[in-house]
Tab-separated table of C-alpha atoms in Angstrom:
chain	number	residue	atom	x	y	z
A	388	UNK	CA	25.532	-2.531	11.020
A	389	UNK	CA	25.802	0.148	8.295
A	390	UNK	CA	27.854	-2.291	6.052
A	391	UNK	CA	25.203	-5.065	6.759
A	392	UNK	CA	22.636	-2.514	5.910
A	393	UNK	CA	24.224	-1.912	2.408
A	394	UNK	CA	24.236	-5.314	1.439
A	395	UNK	CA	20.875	-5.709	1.784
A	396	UNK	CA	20.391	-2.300	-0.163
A	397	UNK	CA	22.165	-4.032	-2.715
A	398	UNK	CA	20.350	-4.698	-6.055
A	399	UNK	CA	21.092	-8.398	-5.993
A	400	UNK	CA	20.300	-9.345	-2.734
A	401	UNK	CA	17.265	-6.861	-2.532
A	402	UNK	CA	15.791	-8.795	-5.160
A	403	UNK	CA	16.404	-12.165	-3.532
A	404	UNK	CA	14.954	-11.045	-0.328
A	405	UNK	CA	12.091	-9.577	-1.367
A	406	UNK	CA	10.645	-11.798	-3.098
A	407	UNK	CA	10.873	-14.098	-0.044
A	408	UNK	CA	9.475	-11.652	1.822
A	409	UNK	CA	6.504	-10.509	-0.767
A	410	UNK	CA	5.193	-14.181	-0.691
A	411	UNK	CA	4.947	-14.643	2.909
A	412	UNK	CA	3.740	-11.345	4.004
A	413	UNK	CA	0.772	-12.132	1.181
A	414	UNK	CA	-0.159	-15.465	2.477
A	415	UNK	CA	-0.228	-14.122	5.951
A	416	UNK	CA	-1.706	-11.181	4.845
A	417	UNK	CA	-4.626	-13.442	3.403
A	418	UNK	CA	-5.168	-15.409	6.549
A	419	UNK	CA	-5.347	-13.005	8.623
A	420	UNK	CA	-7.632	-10.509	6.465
A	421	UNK	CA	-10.333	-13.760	6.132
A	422	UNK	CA	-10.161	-13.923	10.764
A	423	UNK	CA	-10.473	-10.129	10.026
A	424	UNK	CA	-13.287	-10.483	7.512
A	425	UNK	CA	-14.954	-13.208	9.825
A	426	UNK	CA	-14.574	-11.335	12.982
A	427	UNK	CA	-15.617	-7.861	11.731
A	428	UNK	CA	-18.868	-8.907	9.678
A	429	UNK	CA	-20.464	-12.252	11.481
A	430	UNK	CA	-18.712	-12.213	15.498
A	431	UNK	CA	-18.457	-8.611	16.624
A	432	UNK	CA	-21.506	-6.714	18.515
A	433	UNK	CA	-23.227	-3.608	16.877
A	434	UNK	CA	-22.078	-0.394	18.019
A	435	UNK	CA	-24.826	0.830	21.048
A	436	UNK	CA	-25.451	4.268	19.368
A	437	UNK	CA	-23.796	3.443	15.540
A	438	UNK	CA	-25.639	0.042	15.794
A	439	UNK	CA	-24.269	-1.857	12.123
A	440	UNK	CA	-23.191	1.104	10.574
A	441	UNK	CA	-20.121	0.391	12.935
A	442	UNK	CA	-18.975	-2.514	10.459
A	443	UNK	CA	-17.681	0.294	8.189
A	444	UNK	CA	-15.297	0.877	10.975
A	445	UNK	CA	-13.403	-2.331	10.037
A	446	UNK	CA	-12.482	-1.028	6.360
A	447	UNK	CA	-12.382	2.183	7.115
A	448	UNK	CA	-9.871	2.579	9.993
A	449	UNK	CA	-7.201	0.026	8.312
A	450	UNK	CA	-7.188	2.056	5.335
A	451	UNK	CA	-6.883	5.388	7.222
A	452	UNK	CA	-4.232	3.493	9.269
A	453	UNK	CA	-2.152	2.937	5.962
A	454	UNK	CA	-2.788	5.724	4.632
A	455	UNK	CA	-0.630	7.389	7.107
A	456	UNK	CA	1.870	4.212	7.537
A	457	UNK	CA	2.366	4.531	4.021
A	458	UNK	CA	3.257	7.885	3.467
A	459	UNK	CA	5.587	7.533	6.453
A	460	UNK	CA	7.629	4.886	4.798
A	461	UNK	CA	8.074	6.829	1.787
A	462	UNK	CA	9.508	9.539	3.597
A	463	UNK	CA	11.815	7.081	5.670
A	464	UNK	CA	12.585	5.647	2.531
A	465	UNK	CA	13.387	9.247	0.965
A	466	UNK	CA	15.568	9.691	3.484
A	467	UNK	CA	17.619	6.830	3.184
A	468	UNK	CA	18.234	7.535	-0.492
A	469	UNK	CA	18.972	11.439	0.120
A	470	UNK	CA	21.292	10.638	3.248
A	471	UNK	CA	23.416	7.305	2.166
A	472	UNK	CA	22.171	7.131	-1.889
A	473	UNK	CA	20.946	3.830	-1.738
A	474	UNK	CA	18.949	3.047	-4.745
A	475	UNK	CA	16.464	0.608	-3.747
A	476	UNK	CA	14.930	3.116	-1.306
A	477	UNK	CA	14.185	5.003	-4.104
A	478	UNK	CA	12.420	2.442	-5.594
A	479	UNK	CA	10.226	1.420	-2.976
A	480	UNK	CA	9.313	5.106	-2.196
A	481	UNK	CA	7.860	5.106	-5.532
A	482	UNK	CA	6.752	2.134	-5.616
A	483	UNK	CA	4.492	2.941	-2.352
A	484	UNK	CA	2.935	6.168	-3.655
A	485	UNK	CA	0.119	4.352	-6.107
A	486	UNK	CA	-0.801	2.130	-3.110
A	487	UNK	CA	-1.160	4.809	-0.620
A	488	UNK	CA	-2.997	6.888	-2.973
A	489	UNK	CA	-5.495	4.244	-3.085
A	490	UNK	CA	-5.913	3.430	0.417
A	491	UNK	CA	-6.227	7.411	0.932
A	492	UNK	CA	-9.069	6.950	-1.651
A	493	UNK	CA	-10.368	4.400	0.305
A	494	UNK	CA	-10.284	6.063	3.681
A	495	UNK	CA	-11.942	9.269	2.547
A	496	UNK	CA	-14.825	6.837	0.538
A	497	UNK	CA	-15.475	4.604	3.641
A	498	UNK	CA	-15.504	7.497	5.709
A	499	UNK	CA	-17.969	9.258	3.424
A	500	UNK	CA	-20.049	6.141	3.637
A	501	UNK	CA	-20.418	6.405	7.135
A	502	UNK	CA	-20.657	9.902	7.753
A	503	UNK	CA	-23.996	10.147	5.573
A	504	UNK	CA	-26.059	7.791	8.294
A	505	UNK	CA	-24.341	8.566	11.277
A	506	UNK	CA	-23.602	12.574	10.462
A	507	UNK	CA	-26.333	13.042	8.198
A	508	UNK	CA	-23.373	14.797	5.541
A	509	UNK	CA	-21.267	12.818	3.056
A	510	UNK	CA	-18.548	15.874	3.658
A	511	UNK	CA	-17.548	18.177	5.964
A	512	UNK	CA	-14.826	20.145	6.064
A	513	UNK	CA	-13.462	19.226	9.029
A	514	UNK	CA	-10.036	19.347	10.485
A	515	UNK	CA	-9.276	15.388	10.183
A	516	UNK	CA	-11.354	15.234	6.856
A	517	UNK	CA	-9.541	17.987	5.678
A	518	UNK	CA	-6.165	16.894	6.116
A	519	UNK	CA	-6.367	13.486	5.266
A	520	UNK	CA	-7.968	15.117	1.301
A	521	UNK	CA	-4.496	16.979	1.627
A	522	UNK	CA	-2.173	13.911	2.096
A	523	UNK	CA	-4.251	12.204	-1.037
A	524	UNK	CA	-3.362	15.497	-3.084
A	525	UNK	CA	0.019	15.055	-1.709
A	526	UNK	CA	0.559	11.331	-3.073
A	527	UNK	CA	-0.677	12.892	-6.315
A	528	UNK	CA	1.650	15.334	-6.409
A	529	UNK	CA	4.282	13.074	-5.760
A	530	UNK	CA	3.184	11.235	-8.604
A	531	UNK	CA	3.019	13.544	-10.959
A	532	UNK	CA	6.345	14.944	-10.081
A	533	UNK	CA	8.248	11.480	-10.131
A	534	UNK	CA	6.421	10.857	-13.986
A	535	UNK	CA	7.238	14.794	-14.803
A	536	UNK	CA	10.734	15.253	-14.462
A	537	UNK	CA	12.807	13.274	-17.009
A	538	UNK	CA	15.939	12.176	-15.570
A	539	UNK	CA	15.335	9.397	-13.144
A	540	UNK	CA	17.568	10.554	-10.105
A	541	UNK	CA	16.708	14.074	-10.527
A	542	UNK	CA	13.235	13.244	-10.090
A	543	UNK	CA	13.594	10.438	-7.289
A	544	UNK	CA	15.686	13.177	-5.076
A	545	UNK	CA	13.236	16.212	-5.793
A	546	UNK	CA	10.235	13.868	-5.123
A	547	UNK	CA	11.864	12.937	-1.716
A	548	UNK	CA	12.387	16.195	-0.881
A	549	UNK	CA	8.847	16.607	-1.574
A	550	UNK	CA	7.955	13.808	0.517
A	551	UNK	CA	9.569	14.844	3.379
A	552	UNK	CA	8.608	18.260	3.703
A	553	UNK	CA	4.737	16.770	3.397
A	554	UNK	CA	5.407	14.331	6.234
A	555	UNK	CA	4.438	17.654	8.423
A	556	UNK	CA	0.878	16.507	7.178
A	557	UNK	CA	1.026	13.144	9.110
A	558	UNK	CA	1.272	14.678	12.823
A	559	UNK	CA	-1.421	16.902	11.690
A	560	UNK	CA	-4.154	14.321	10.609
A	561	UNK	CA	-3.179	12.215	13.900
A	562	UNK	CA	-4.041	15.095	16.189
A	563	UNK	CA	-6.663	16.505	14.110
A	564	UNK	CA	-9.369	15.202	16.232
A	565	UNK	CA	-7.687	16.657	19.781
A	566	UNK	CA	-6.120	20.020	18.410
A	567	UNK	CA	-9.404	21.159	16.940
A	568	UNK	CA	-12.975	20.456	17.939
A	569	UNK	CA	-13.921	18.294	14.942
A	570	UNK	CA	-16.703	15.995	14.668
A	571	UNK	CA	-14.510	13.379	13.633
A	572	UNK	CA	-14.558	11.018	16.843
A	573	UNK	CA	-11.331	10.989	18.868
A	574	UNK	CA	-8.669	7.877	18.986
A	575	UNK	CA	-9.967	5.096	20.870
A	576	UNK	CA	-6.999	2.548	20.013
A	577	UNK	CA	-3.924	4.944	19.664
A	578	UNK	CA	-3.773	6.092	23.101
A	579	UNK	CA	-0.890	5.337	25.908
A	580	UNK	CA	-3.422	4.185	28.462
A	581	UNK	CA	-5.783	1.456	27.931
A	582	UNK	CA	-7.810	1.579	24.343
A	583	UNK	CA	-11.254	2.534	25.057
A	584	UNK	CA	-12.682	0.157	22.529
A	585	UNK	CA	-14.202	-3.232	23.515
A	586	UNK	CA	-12.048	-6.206	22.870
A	587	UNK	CA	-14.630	-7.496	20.496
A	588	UNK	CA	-14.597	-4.425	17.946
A	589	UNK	CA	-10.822	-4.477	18.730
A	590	UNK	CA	-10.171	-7.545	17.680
A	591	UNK	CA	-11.369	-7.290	14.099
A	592	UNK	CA	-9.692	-3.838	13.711
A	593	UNK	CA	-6.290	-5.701	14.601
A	594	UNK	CA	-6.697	-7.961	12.465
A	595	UNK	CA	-7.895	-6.051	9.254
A	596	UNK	CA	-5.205	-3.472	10.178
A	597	UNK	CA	-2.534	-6.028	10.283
A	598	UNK	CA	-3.571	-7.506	6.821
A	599	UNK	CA	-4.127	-4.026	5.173
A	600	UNK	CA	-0.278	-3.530	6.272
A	601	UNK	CA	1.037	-6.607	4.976
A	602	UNK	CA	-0.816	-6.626	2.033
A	603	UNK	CA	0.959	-3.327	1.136
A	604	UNK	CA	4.720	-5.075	2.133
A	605	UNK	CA	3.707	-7.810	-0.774
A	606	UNK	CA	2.225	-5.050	-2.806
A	607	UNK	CA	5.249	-2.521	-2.954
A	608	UNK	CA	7.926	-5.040	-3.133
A	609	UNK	CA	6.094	-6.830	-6.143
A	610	UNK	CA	6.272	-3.197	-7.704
A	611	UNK	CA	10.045	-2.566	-6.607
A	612	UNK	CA	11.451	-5.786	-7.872
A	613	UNK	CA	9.666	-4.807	-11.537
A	614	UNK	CA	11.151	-1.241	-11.210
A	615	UNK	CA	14.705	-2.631	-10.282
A	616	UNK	CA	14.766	-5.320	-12.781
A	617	UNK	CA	13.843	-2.583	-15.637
A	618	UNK	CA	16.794	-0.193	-13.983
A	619	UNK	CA	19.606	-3.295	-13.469
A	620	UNK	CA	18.636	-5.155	-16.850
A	621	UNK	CA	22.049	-4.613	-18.292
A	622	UNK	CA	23.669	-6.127	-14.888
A	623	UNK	CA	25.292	-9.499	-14.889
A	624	UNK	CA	22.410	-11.476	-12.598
A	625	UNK	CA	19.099	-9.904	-14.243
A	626	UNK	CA	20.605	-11.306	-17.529
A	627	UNK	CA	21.177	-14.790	-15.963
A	628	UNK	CA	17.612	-14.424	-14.318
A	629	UNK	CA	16.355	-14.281	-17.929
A	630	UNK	CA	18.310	-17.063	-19.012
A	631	UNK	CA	17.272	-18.960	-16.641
A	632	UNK	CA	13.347	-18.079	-17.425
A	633	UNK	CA	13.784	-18.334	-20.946
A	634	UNK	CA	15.400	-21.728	-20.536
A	635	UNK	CA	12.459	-23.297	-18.465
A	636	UNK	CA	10.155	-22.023	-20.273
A	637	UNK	CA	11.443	-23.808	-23.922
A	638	UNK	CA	12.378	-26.858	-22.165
A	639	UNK	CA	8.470	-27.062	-21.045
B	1224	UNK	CA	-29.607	-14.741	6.770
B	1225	UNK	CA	-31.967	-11.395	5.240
B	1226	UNK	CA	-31.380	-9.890	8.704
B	1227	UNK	CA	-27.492	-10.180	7.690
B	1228	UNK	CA	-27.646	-8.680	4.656
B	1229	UNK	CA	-30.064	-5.922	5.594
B	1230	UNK	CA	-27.365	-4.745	8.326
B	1231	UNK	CA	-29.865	-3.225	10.774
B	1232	UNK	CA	-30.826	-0.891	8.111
B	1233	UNK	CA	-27.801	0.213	6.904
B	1234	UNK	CA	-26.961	-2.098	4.340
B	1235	UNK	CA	-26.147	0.134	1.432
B	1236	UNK	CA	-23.376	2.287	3.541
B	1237	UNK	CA	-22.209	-1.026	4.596
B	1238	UNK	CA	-22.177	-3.042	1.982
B	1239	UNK	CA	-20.672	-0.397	-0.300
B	1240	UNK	CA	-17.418	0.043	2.028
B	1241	UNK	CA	-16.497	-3.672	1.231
B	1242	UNK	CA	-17.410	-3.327	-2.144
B	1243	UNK	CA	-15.041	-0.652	-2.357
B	1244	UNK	CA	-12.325	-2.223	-0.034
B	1245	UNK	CA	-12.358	-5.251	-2.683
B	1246	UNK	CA	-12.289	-2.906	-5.503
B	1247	UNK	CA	-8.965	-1.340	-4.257
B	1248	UNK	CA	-7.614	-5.028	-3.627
B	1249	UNK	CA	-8.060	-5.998	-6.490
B	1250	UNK	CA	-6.749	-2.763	-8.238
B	1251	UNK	CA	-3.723	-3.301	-6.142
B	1252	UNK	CA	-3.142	-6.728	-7.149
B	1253	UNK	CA	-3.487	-5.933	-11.095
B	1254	UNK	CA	-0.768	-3.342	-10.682
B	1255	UNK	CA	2.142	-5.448	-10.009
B	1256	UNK	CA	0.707	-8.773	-12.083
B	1257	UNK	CA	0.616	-5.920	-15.050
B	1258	UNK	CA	4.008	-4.907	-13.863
B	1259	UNK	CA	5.804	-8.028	-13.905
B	1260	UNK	CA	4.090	-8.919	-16.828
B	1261	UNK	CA	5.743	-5.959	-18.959
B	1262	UNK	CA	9.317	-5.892	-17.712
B	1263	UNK	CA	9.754	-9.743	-18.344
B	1264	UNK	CA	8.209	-9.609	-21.717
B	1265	UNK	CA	10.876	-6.511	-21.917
B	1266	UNK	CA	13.066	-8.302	-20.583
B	1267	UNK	CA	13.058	-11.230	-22.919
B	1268	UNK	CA	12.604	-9.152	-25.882
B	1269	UNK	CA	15.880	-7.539	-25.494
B	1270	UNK	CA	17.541	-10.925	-24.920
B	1271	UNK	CA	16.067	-12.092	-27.977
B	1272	UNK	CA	17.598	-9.411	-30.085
B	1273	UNK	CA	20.826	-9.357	-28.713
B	1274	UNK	CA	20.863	-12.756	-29.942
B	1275	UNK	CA	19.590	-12.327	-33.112
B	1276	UNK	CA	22.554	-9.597	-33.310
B	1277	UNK	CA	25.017	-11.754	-31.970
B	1278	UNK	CA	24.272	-14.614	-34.357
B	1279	UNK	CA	24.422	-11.734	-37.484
B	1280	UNK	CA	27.852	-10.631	-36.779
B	1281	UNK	CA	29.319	-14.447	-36.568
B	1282	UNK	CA	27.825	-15.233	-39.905
């Protein structure tokens, strides 16, 4: 298991894989974000007291939701590379902070958007509002201290650390909305008995959620596979991957 | 079709969440097109000149 792991940390076969895996997450990504798109804007019913405000819901939810998935792959992805040093984790925990950061900026925006009808405030500071502004500070951070610190493993293992410790964040936005009385609404999906969301607004949330995730999978390894051919270009196999490109493209 | 677009009312809140979903789509679709773009150009680059060195010290 651990050996089989390896090899598919390794840089070669990393990069073969994942560029299989980049172009079919995307195209299923993209097929099921259009049902999403269809579902959540022409075939699901208006909330009874958020009426079509609740259409937000649909962009705003997914990107919360990966928001939170994302961070939590960079900090099982810091972990691998602190705990067995394999490289390509590091790589796709960096590669994952720019995209989370967005869909952070894209949770708190949507969420703004709706609050201003349905609240009557584009901010509060609220417990979940609060805490999901800290894990967008904390993919900055990250940032900042991957691009700050010169030598590349030094930085990859302090920005892990960093991760981790953060990851304390993520059970804190989740329960946000029972541990404190917020006026953030409570889960309606996440919960071990039955979701209390109709199967029509559920349905477009699945399937927008599901893309959003995807999307990221083509997304990160698209960034990874740039970072690793940068860090392997002296290597034996990039060097006959540019052959091979520079070839085709003079024979053309 | 106007009823659509005027989303009970709330069009603008609406309206501007896809808007901005699309933006950050799209943002996160330049990033690795820009990223690819760079290392192979890098990439090649450095081919090229070890080439160009390559053919200097044979002649």
């Amino acid at each position: 298991m651990w050996a089989w792991l390896h090899r598919l940390g390794s840089p070669k076969r990393f990069y073969g894989w994942s560029g299989a895996l980049a172009r079919w997450s995307g195209w299923l990504s993209l097929l099921l974000g259009a049902a999403g798109l269809y579902y959540s804007l022409f075939d699901s019913p208006p909330d009874y007291q958020q009426g079509e405000s609740v259409r937000v819901m649909y962009v705003h939810v997914p990107a919360a939701w990966l928001s939170m998935f994302i961070y939590m792959s960079i900090a099982a992805a810091s972990l691998v590379s602190l705990v067995w040093r394999i490289k390509v984790a590091d790589m796709v925990a960096a590669a994952s902070a720019p995209i989370g950061a967005w869909f952070t900026f894209l949770a708190l925006a949507t969420g703004s958007l709706w609050g201003k009808p349905m609240w009557g405030t584009w901010w509060i500071w609220d417990a979940r509002l609060t805490s999901e502004l800290i894990l967008l500070f904390l993919y900055l951070g990250y940032i900042g201290l991957l691009a700050a610190i010169e030598e590349r493993d030094t930085a990859a293992r302090a920005a892990a650390v960093l991760a981790l410790v953060g990851v304390v964040n993520i059970p804190i936005i989740h329960y946000s909305v029972e541990w404190w009385s917020t006026l953030h609404q409570g889960a309606t999906v996440t919960k071990f008995d039955k979701p209390s969301i109709d199967l029509d607004m559920l349905r477009p949330l699945l399937l927008m959620a599901l893309s959003a995730t995807l999307f990221y999978v083509t997304v990160v390894m698209r960034l990874a596979r740039c970072e690793l051919l940068e860090r392997e270009r002296d290597s034996q196999w990039v060097r006959a991957l540019v052959d091979e490109r520079q070839g085709g493209e003079s024979a053309r | 079709m106007s009823e659509f677009f005027h989303m009970g009312g709330y069009a603008p809140y609406v309206w501007a969440s896809y808007l901005l979903g699309l933006v950050v789509i799209v943002i996160n679709l330049w990033l690795p097109w820009r990223a690819e773009r760079q290392v192979w150009r890098q990439l090649k680059r450095r081919r090229r000149n070890e080439e160009r060195v390559c053919e200097s010290e044979t002649s």
